[in-house]
Coordinates of C-alpha atoms in Angstrom, one line a residue:
X218 CA 109.2 36.6 -50.9
X219 CA 106.2 37.0 -53.3
X220 CA 104.7 33.9 -54.8
X221 CA 103.6 33.7 -58.3
X222 CA 99.9 32.7 -59.1
X223 CA 100.7 29.1 -59.7
X224 CA 102.3 28.8 -56.3
X225 CA 99.3 30.6 -54.6
X226 CA 97.0 28.2 -56.5
X227 CA 98.9 25.1 -55.3
X228 CA 98.8 26.5 -51.8
X229 CA 95.1 26.9 -52.1
X230 CA 94.5 23.2 -53.3
X231 CA 96.7 22.1 -50.3
X232 CA 94.7 23.9 -47.7
X233 CA 91.4 22.7 -49.2
X234 CA 92.7 19.1 -48.8
X235 CA 93.5 19.9 -45.2
X236 CA 90.1 21.5 -44.6
X237 CA 88.6 18.4 -46.0
X238 CA 90.6 16.2 -43.6
X239 CA 89.2 18.3 -40.7
X240 CA 92.3 20.0 -39.8
X241 CA 91.8 23.3 -38.1
X242 CA 89.0 24.4 -40.4
X243 CA 88.6 27.9 -39.3
X244 CA 92.2 28.6 -39.8
X245 CA 92.1 27.0 -43.3
X246 CA 89.3 29.4 -44.3
X247 CA 91.1 32.2 -43.2
X248 CA 94.4 31.3 -45.0
X249 CA 92.5 30.5 -48.2
X250 CA 90.8 33.8 -48.2
X251 CA 94.2 35.7 -47.7
X252 CA 95.6 33.4 -50.6
X253 CA 92.6 34.4 -52.9
X254 CA 93.1 38.1 -52.1
X255 CA 96.6 37.7 -53.5
X256 CA 95.4 35.8 -56.4
X257 CA 92.8 38.6 -57.1
X258 CA 95.6 41.1 -57.3
X259 CA 96.9 39.2 -60.4
X260 CA 93.8 38.0 -62.0
X261 CA 90.2 38.6 -61.3
X262 CA 89.1 35.9 -63.3
X263 CA 91.2 33.3 -61.5
X264 CA 90.0 34.5 -58.2
X265 CA 86.4 33.9 -59.2
X266 CA 87.2 30.7 -60.8
X267 CA 88.9 29.4 -57.7
X268 CA 86.3 30.5 -55.2
X269 CA 83.4 28.9 -57.2
X270 CA 85.4 25.7 -57.2
X271 CA 85.6 25.4 -53.3
X272 CA 83.2 23.0 -51.5
X273 CA 80.0 24.8 -50.4
X274 CA 80.8 24.7 -46.6
X275 CA 84.2 26.0 -47.2
X276 CA 83.0 28.5 -49.8
X277 CA 80.9 30.1 -47.2
X278 CA 83.6 30.3 -44.6
X279 CA 86.0 31.8 -47.1
X280 CA 83.6 34.4 -48.6
X281 CA 83.0 35.7 -44.8
X282 CA 86.8 36.2 -44.5
X283 CA 87.2 38.1 -47.7
X284 CA 87.5 41.9 -47.8
X285 CA 84.4 43.9 -48.6
X286 CA 85.5 44.8 -52.2
X287 CA 86.5 41.2 -52.9
X288 CA 83.0 40.0 -51.5
X289 CA 81.2 42.5 -53.6
X290 CA 83.0 41.1 -56.8
X291 CA 82.1 37.6 -55.7
X292 CA 78.4 38.4 -55.0
X293 CA 78.1 40.1 -58.3
X294 CA 79.5 37.0 -60.1
X295 CA 77.7 34.1 -58.4
X296 CA 74.1 33.5 -59.4
X297 CA 71.2 33.7 -56.9
X298 CA 70.7 29.9 -56.6
X299 CA 74.4 29.3 -55.9
X300 CA 74.4 32.2 -53.3
X301 CA 71.4 30.7 -51.6
X302 CA 73.3 27.4 -51.1
X303 CA 76.3 29.2 -49.7
X304 CA 74.2 31.3 -47.3
X305 CA 72.6 28.2 -45.9
X306 CA 76.0 27.0 -44.7
X307 CA 76.6 30.3 -42.9
X308 CA 75.8 31.2 -39.3
X309 CA 72.8 33.6 -39.4
X310 CA 74.8 36.6 -38.4
X311 CA 77.2 36.1 -41.2
X312 CA 74.4 35.1 -43.6
X313 CA 72.5 38.5 -42.8
X314 CA 75.7 40.4 -43.5
X315 CA 75.9 38.8 -46.9
X316 CA 72.2 39.2 -47.7
X317 CA 72.4 42.9 -46.7
X318 CA 75.4 43.3 -48.9
X319 CA 73.6 41.7 -51.8
X320 CA 70.6 44.0 -51.2
X321 CA 72.8 47.2 -51.2
X322 CA 74.1 46.1 -54.7
X323 CA 70.9 44.6 -56.1
X324 CA 67.6 44.4 -54.5
X325 CA 66.0 42.1 -56.8
X326 CA 68.9 39.7 -56.7
X327 CA 68.7 39.7 -52.8
X328 CA 65.0 38.9 -53.1
X329 CA 65.9 36.1 -55.4
X330 CA 68.4 34.7 -53.0
X331 CA 65.8 34.9 -50.0
X332 CA 63.3 33.1 -52.2
X333 CA 65.7 30.2 -52.8
X334 CA 66.5 29.7 -49.0
X335 CA 64.5 27.6 -46.8
X336 CA 61.3 29.5 -45.6
X337 CA 62.1 29.5 -41.8
X338 CA 65.8 30.6 -42.4
X339 CA 64.5 33.2 -45.0
X340 CA 62.2 34.7 -42.2
X341 CA 65.0 34.9 -39.7
X342 CA 67.3 36.6 -42.3
X343 CA 64.6 39.2 -43.2
X344 CA 64.2 40.0 -39.6
X345 CA 67.9 40.4 -39.0
X346 CA 68.6 42.6 -42.0
X347 CA 65.6 44.9 -40.9
X348 CA 67.8 46.2 -38.0
X349 CA 69.9 49.2 -38.5
X350 CA 73.6 48.5 -38.7
X351 CA 74.1 50.5 -35.3
X352 CA 71.6 48.2 -33.5
X353 CA 72.4 45.0 -31.6
X354 CA 70.0 42.9 -33.7
X355 CA 72.0 43.4 -36.9
X356 CA 74.9 41.3 -35.2
X357 CA 72.7 38.7 -33.7
X358 CA 73.1 34.9 -34.3
X359 CA 70.1 32.8 -33.7
X360 CA 72.0 29.5 -33.4
X361 CA 72.8 28.8 -29.8
X362 CA 72.7 26.1 -27.1
X363 CA 69.9 26.6 -24.6
X364 CA 68.4 24.4 -21.8
X365 CA 65.2 24.6 -19.9
X366 CA 65.6 25.6 -16.3
X367 CA 63.8 22.1 -15.2
X368 CA 66.2 20.1 -17.4
X369 CA 69.1 18.1 -16.2
X370 CA 72.6 18.9 -17.1
X371 CA 73.0 15.2 -18.6
X372 CA 69.9 15.6 -20.9
X373 CA 71.1 19.1 -22.1
X374 CA 74.7 17.7 -22.8
X375 CA 73.4 14.9 -24.8
X376 CA 71.2 17.3 -26.8
X377 CA 74.3 19.5 -27.3
X378 CA 76.2 16.5 -28.8
X379 CA 73.3 15.9 -31.4
X380 CA 73.2 19.7 -32.2
X381 CA 77.0 19.7 -32.9
X382 CA 76.8 16.5 -35.1
X383 CA 73.6 17.5 -37.1
X384 CA 73.5 21.3 -37.2
X385 CA 77.3 22.1 -37.0
X386 CA 76.8 24.5 -34.1
X387 CA 79.8 26.7 -33.8
X388 CA 81.3 28.6 -30.7
X389 CA 78.9 26.9 -28.2
X390 CA 80.9 27.8 -25.0
X391 CA 77.9 28.7 -22.8
X392 CA 74.4 27.3 -22.0
X393 CA 71.5 29.8 -22.0
X394 CA 69.0 28.7 -19.5
X395 CA 65.3 29.5 -20.2
X396 CA 62.1 28.9 -18.5
X397 CA 58.9 27.1 -20.0
X398 CA 57.9 30.2 -21.9
X399 CA 61.4 30.7 -23.3
X400 CA 62.2 33.7 -21.0
X401 CA 66.0 34.0 -20.4
X402 CA 67.0 33.0 -16.8
X403 CA 70.7 33.2 -17.0
X404 CA 73.8 32.1 -18.8
X405 CA 76.5 29.6 -17.7
X406 CA 80.0 28.7 -19.1
X407 CA 80.0 25.1 -20.4
X408 CA 83.2 24.5 -18.4
X409 CA 81.1 24.9 -15.1
X410 CA 78.9 22.0 -16.1
X411 CA 81.8 19.7 -15.5
X412 CA 81.4 20.5 -11.7
X413 CA 77.9 19.2 -11.7
X414 CA 76.6 15.8 -12.1
X415 CA 74.4 14.6 -15.1
X416 CA 71.3 14.3 -12.9
X417 CA 71.5 18.0 -11.4
X418 CA 68.8 20.4 -12.5
X419 CA 69.6 23.8 -13.9
X420 CA 66.9 25.5 -11.5
X421 CA 68.9 24.2 -8.5
X422 CA 72.4 25.5 -10.0
X423 CA 70.8 28.8 -10.6
X424 CA 69.3 29.1 -7.2
X425 CA 72.5 28.0 -5.4
X426 CA 75.2 29.6 -7.6
X427 CA 73.5 32.1 -9.7
X428 CA 74.1 33.0 -13.4
X429 CA 75.0 36.1 -15.4
X430 CA 71.6 37.6 -16.5
X431 CA 73.0 40.6 -18.4
X432 CA 71.4 40.9 -22.0
X433 CA 70.7 43.4 -24.6
X434 CA 67.6 44.1 -26.7
X435 CA 67.9 43.9 -30.5
X436 CA 67.3 47.7 -30.9
X437 CA 69.9 48.8 -28.3
X438 CA 72.7 50.6 -29.8
X439 CA 76.0 48.7 -30.5
X440 CA 77.7 50.9 -28.0
X441 CA 75.9 49.2 -25.1
X442 CA 77.0 45.8 -26.6
X443 CA 80.7 47.1 -26.4
X444 CA 80.1 48.6 -23.0
X445 CA 78.8 45.4 -21.5
X446 CA 81.4 43.1 -23.0
X447 CA 84.1 45.4 -21.5
X448 CA 82.4 45.9 -18.1
X449 CA 81.4 42.3 -17.4
X450 CA 84.3 40.5 -19.6
X451 CA 81.8 38.8 -21.8
X452 CA 82.7 37.0 -24.9
X453 CA 79.1 36.4 -25.9
X454 CA 76.1 38.5 -25.0
X455 CA 72.4 37.1 -25.1
X456 CA 69.8 39.1 -26.9
X457 CA 66.3 39.2 -25.6
X458 CA 62.9 40.8 -26.7
X459 CA 60.8 43.4 -24.5
X460 CA 59.2 40.4 -22.7
X461 CA 62.7 38.8 -21.9
X462 CA 62.4 36.0 -24.3
X463 CA 65.6 34.8 -25.7
X464 CA 66.1 35.6 -29.3
X465 CA 69.9 34.9 -30.0
X466 CA 73.4 35.9 -29.0
X467 CA 76.0 38.1 -30.3
X468 CA 79.3 36.1 -30.4
X469 CA 83.1 37.0 -29.6
X470 CA 84.0 37.6 -33.3
X471 CA 81.3 40.2 -33.9
X472 CA 82.1 41.8 -30.3
X473 CA 85.8 42.1 -31.3
X474 CA 84.8 43.3 -34.8
X475 CA 82.6 46.0 -33.2
X476 CA 85.3 47.1 -30.8
X477 CA 87.6 47.4 -33.8
X478 CA 85.2 49.2 -35.9
X479 CA 84.4 51.7 -33.1
X480 CA 88.2 52.4 -32.5
X481 CA 88.7 52.8 -36.4
X482 CA 85.8 55.0 -36.6
X483 CA 87.2 57.3 -33.9
X484 CA 90.6 57.5 -35.5
X485 CA 89.3 58.1 -39.0
X486 CA 86.6 60.6 -37.7
X487 CA 89.3 62.7 -35.8
X488 CA 91.3 62.8 -38.8
X489 CA 88.4 63.8 -41.0
X490 CA 88.2 60.8 -43.3
X491 CA 85.5 57.9 -43.6
X492 CA 86.3 54.3 -43.2
X493 CA 84.2 53.3 -46.2
X494 CA 86.0 55.7 -48.6
X495 CA 89.4 54.7 -47.4
X496 CA 88.7 51.0 -47.8
X497 CA 87.2 51.5 -51.3
X498 CA 89.2 50.5 -54.3
X499 CA 88.2 53.9 -55.8
X500 CA 90.8 56.7 -55.5
X501 CA 88.1 59.1 -56.3
X502 CA 85.9 58.2 -53.3
X503 CA 88.8 58.3 -50.9
X504 CA 90.0 61.7 -52.4
X505 CA 86.5 63.1 -52.3
X506 CA 86.1 62.3 -48.5
X507 CA 89.3 63.7 -47.7
X508 CA 88.7 66.8 -49.7
X509 CA 85.5 67.7 -48.0
X510 CA 87.3 67.9 -44.7
X511 CA 90.2 69.7 -46.2
X512 CA 88.0 72.2 -47.4
X513 CA 86.3 72.7 -44.1
X514 CA 89.8 73.1 -42.6
X515 CA 90.7 75.6 -45.3
X516 CA 87.6 77.8 -44.2
X517 CA 88.8 77.5 -40.3
X518 CA 92.4 78.4 -41.4
X519 CA 91.1 81.5 -43.3
X520 CA 89.0 82.5 -40.1
X521 CA 92.4 82.4 -38.0
X522 CA 94.2 84.3 -40.8
X523 CA 91.5 87.0 -40.5
X524 CA 92.2 87.5 -36.9
X525 CA 95.9 87.8 -37.7
X526 CA 95.0 90.4 -40.3
X527 CA 93.2 92.5 -37.7
X528 CA 96.6 93.0 -36.1
X529 CA 98.8 93.5 -39.1
X530 CA 100.1 97.0 -38.0
X531 CA 101.0 95.3 -34.5
X532 CA 103.0 92.6 -36.2
X533 CA 104.9 95.1 -38.4
X534 CA 105.8 97.3 -35.3
X535 CA 107.2 94.2 -33.5
X536 CA 108.4 91.5 -35.8
X537 CA 109.1 89.2 -32.8
X538 CA 105.4 88.6 -32.6
X539 CA 105.4 86.7 -35.9
X540 CA 108.3 84.4 -34.5
X541 CA 106.2 83.6 -31.4
X542 CA 102.6 83.2 -32.7
X543 CA 103.0 79.7 -34.0
X544 CA 104.2 78.6 -30.4
X545 CA 101.1 80.0 -28.9
X546 CA 98.7 78.3 -31.3
X547 CA 100.7 75.0 -31.3
X548 CA 100.5 74.8 -27.5
X549 CA 96.9 75.4 -27.3
X550 CA 96.2 73.0 -30.2
X551 CA 98.2 70.2 -28.6
X552 CA 96.5 70.9 -25.1
X553 CA 93.0 70.9 -26.8
X554 CA 93.8 67.6 -28.5
X555 CA 94.7 65.9 -25.3
X556 CA 91.4 66.9 -23.7
X557 CA 89.5 66.1 -26.9
X558 CA 91.0 62.6 -27.3
X559 CA 90.5 61.6 -23.7
X560 CA 86.9 62.9 -23.6
X561 CA 86.0 61.2 -26.9
X562 CA 87.4 57.9 -26.0
X563 CA 85.6 58.0 -22.5
X564 CA 82.4 58.7 -24.2
X565 CA 82.9 56.0 -26.6
X566 CA 83.7 53.4 -23.7
X567 CA 80.7 54.7 -21.7
X568 CA 82.9 55.8 -18.7
X569 CA 81.1 59.3 -19.0
X570 CA 78.0 60.7 -20.4
X571 CA 76.7 64.0 -21.3
X572 CA 75.1 64.6 -17.9
X573 CA 78.5 64.6 -16.2
X574 CA 79.7 67.4 -18.3
X575 CA 80.4 69.6 -15.3
X576 CA 82.8 67.1 -13.8
X577 CA 84.6 66.3 -17.1
X578 CA 84.9 70.0 -18.1
X579 CA 86.2 71.0 -14.6
X580 CA 88.8 68.4 -14.8
X581 CA 90.1 69.4 -18.1
X582 CA 90.2 73.0 -17.3
X583 CA 92.2 72.5 -14.1
X584 CA 94.6 70.3 -16.1
X585 CA 94.9 72.7 -18.9
X586 CA 95.3 75.7 -16.4
X587 CA 98.0 73.9 -14.5
X588 CA 100.0 73.2 -17.7
X589 CA 99.2 76.6 -18.9
X590 CA 100.8 78.4 -15.8
X591 CA 103.8 76.2 -16.0
X592 CA 104.6 76.8 -19.5
X593 CA 103.6 80.3 -19.4
X594 CA 106.5 81.0 -16.9
X595 CA 108.9 78.8 -19.3
X596 CA 108.0 80.6 -22.3
X597 CA 107.9 83.9 -20.8
X598 CA 111.4 83.7 -19.6
X599 CA 112.4 82.2 -22.9
X600 CA 110.8 85.2 -24.8
X601 CA 112.4 87.7 -22.5
X602 CA 115.9 86.3 -22.8
X603 CA 115.5 85.8 -26.6
X604 CA 114.4 89.3 -27.6
X605 CA 115.5 91.1 -24.5
X606 CA 111.9 92.5 -24.0
X607 CA 110.5 91.8 -20.4
X608 CA 107.0 92.8 -21.3
X609 CA 107.0 90.5 -24.5
X610 CA 107.6 87.6 -22.0
X611 CA 104.6 88.9 -20.0
X612 CA 102.4 89.1 -23.1
X613 CA 103.1 85.6 -24.3
X614 CA 102.8 84.2 -20.8
X615 CA 99.3 85.6 -20.4
X616 CA 98.3 84.6 -23.8
X617 CA 99.5 81.0 -23.2
X618 CA 97.3 80.7 -20.1
X619 CA 94.2 82.0 -21.8
X620 CA 94.8 79.7 -24.8
X621 CA 95.4 76.6 -22.9
X622 CA 92.6 77.4 -20.7
X623 CA 90.3 77.6 -23.7
X624 CA 91.9 74.6 -25.2
X625 CA 90.9 72.4 -22.1
X626 CA 87.4 73.9 -21.9
X627 CA 86.6 73.4 -25.5
X628 CA 88.5 70.1 -25.8
X629 CA 86.0 68.8 -23.3
X630 CA 82.9 70.8 -24.2
X631 CA 82.8 70.2 -28.0
X632 CA 82.6 66.3 -27.9
X633 CA 80.0 66.4 -25.0
X634 CA 77.8 69.0 -26.9
X635 CA 78.0 67.0 -30.1
X636 CA 77.2 63.8 -28.3
X637 CA 74.2 65.5 -26.5
X638 CA 73.0 66.5 -30.1
X639 CA 73.2 62.9 -31.2
X640 CA 76.3 63.5 -33.6
X641 CA 79.3 61.2 -33.4
X642 CA 81.8 63.3 -31.2
X643 CA 84.6 61.8 -33.1
X644 CA 83.6 63.3 -36.5
X645 CA 84.3 67.1 -36.8
X646 CA 85.7 67.8 -33.2
X647 CA 89.1 68.3 -34.3
X648 CA 88.4 70.9 -37.0
X649 CA 86.1 72.8 -34.4
X650 CA 88.8 72.7 -31.8
X651 CA 91.6 73.8 -34.0
X652 CA 89.5 76.8 -35.0
X653 CA 88.9 77.9 -31.5
X654 CA 92.6 77.4 -30.2
X655 CA 93.9 79.3 -33.2
X656 CA 91.5 82.1 -33.0
X657 CA 91.8 82.4 -29.2
X658 CA 95.6 82.1 -29.3
X659 CA 96.2 84.6 -32.0
X660 CA 93.5 87.1 -30.7
X661 CA 94.8 87.0 -27.2
X662 CA 98.5 87.1 -28.1
X663 CA 98.2 89.9 -30.7
X664 CA 95.4 91.7 -28.6
X665 CA 97.6 91.8 -25.5
X666 CA 100.6 92.8 -27.5
X667 CA 98.6 95.9 -28.9
X668 CA 97.4 97.0 -25.3
X669 CA 100.9 96.3 -23.6
X670 CA 103.6 96.9 -26.0
X671 CA 102.3 99.7 -28.2

C-alpha cells in the first residue's frame, strides 16, 4: 500500500533516531534513501529539505545510496561548503564518485569543493578522479588496515581498534601486510589472526602459511578486477603501483557493482540501448538512444528485403516459398544468437580471448552444423508433406544447413573481431548477426529454389 508524504516523513524521522542510536547504521541509510526517493516523487522541495536536515555522517551515507538523478538534484542544490563537509564523511571511493559527478555538472563548483576539503584528502581525491571510469583506480579506496611484516599480531590488532574508533574504518575484513618500504607482501583475512598468538610476527605467518598476493594496478581495466574476484573468490582486491607499493583496495560493494554494471551493459548493448539513457529521467534521451539503433536495424532489414527482391519471380512462381522463408531466417537468427550470447559472455568473464578464436569458432560451427543437419531433416520432411513437393523439402533442408552453419560461424566471429578491434562486443553484435543470418538465409533458400525447382 502506498504511503502519503506525511507517513514517509515520519518513517524517515524514525529511522534517523535508530541511526543515532547506532542500530544497523548501513541499513538505516539505505532505507532512508529509498524513502527519500518516494518523497521526491511527490515533492522535490521536501526531498531536498529532508536530505539537508540529516546529520552530516548519515547524509553522506544516504547521498551515496540515492539514484544518480536524485544525486544530481541534491548536488545542484547543496552549496560547495556543505558538500565538502559531506564528502569528508565518506570513504574515498564514494567521495571520488561524488566529486566526479559534481565535476561533470559544474567544474568550477567541483574545484571549490576540493578547495574546501582537507589538503591531503583533496590530493587523494584528485588522484582518484584522474583515472578513467574503466580503470581499477577509479574504484579504489585508500582507507585500509595494513601491518608491517615485522609487526606482531597483537600490536596490529591494537592499532586496528584505534583506527575503528578514531577514523571509522569500514569493511576491515583483511589485513594487508607490507614491508618497510610499503611494498605489498600479502593479504590475510582477519579471522585467521584468531588462530595466532598476539606475539606472533607476520613474517613467520607468511613464511609458514603463505598469503594471497594477487593485486591489480590502478590503470588495469575493470574487467581484470571482475575476473580476479571471480577466479580467486575475492571480496576485496589490493591495488599496487608499478613498484608493488600498496595504494589502496577495491571493496566488495564496488566489486559487486562492477559485476552488475558489466552484466547490465551486456544486456543493454545486445538490445541496442544505453544504460545512461535508460536511467535518465528524460524520455528524449532514452528515445534518442533507441532510435539510433532502430535506424541501423531498419537499414539491415532493407538489405535483407533487397535480397528477397532479387528473387521476386521465383516467389511468384512458387508461393510456398513465401510461407517457408520466415522459418529459415528465424532458425538462423536463433542459432546465431545462441553462439553470440555464449561468446560475448565468455569474453566478458575472461574465459576466452581473441587469441583462442580458432577453438571458439570451431566449437560453435560444429554445434550449429549438428543442429542444422537435425532440423534440416525435420523441416525437409515437414515441407515435403505440407506442400507435397519432395524437392521443396530438399531446398529448405539445404538452406537450413547453410544458414545455421553461417549463424554459428558469424555468431562466434563477430564478437571476437570486435573485441580484437577494441570495441565492446556486446554493442552492435546483434544487428550485424541479424543482417548476416537474414541475408544468407533468404539468399540460400531462394537461390537454391531458383536452381532446383524452376
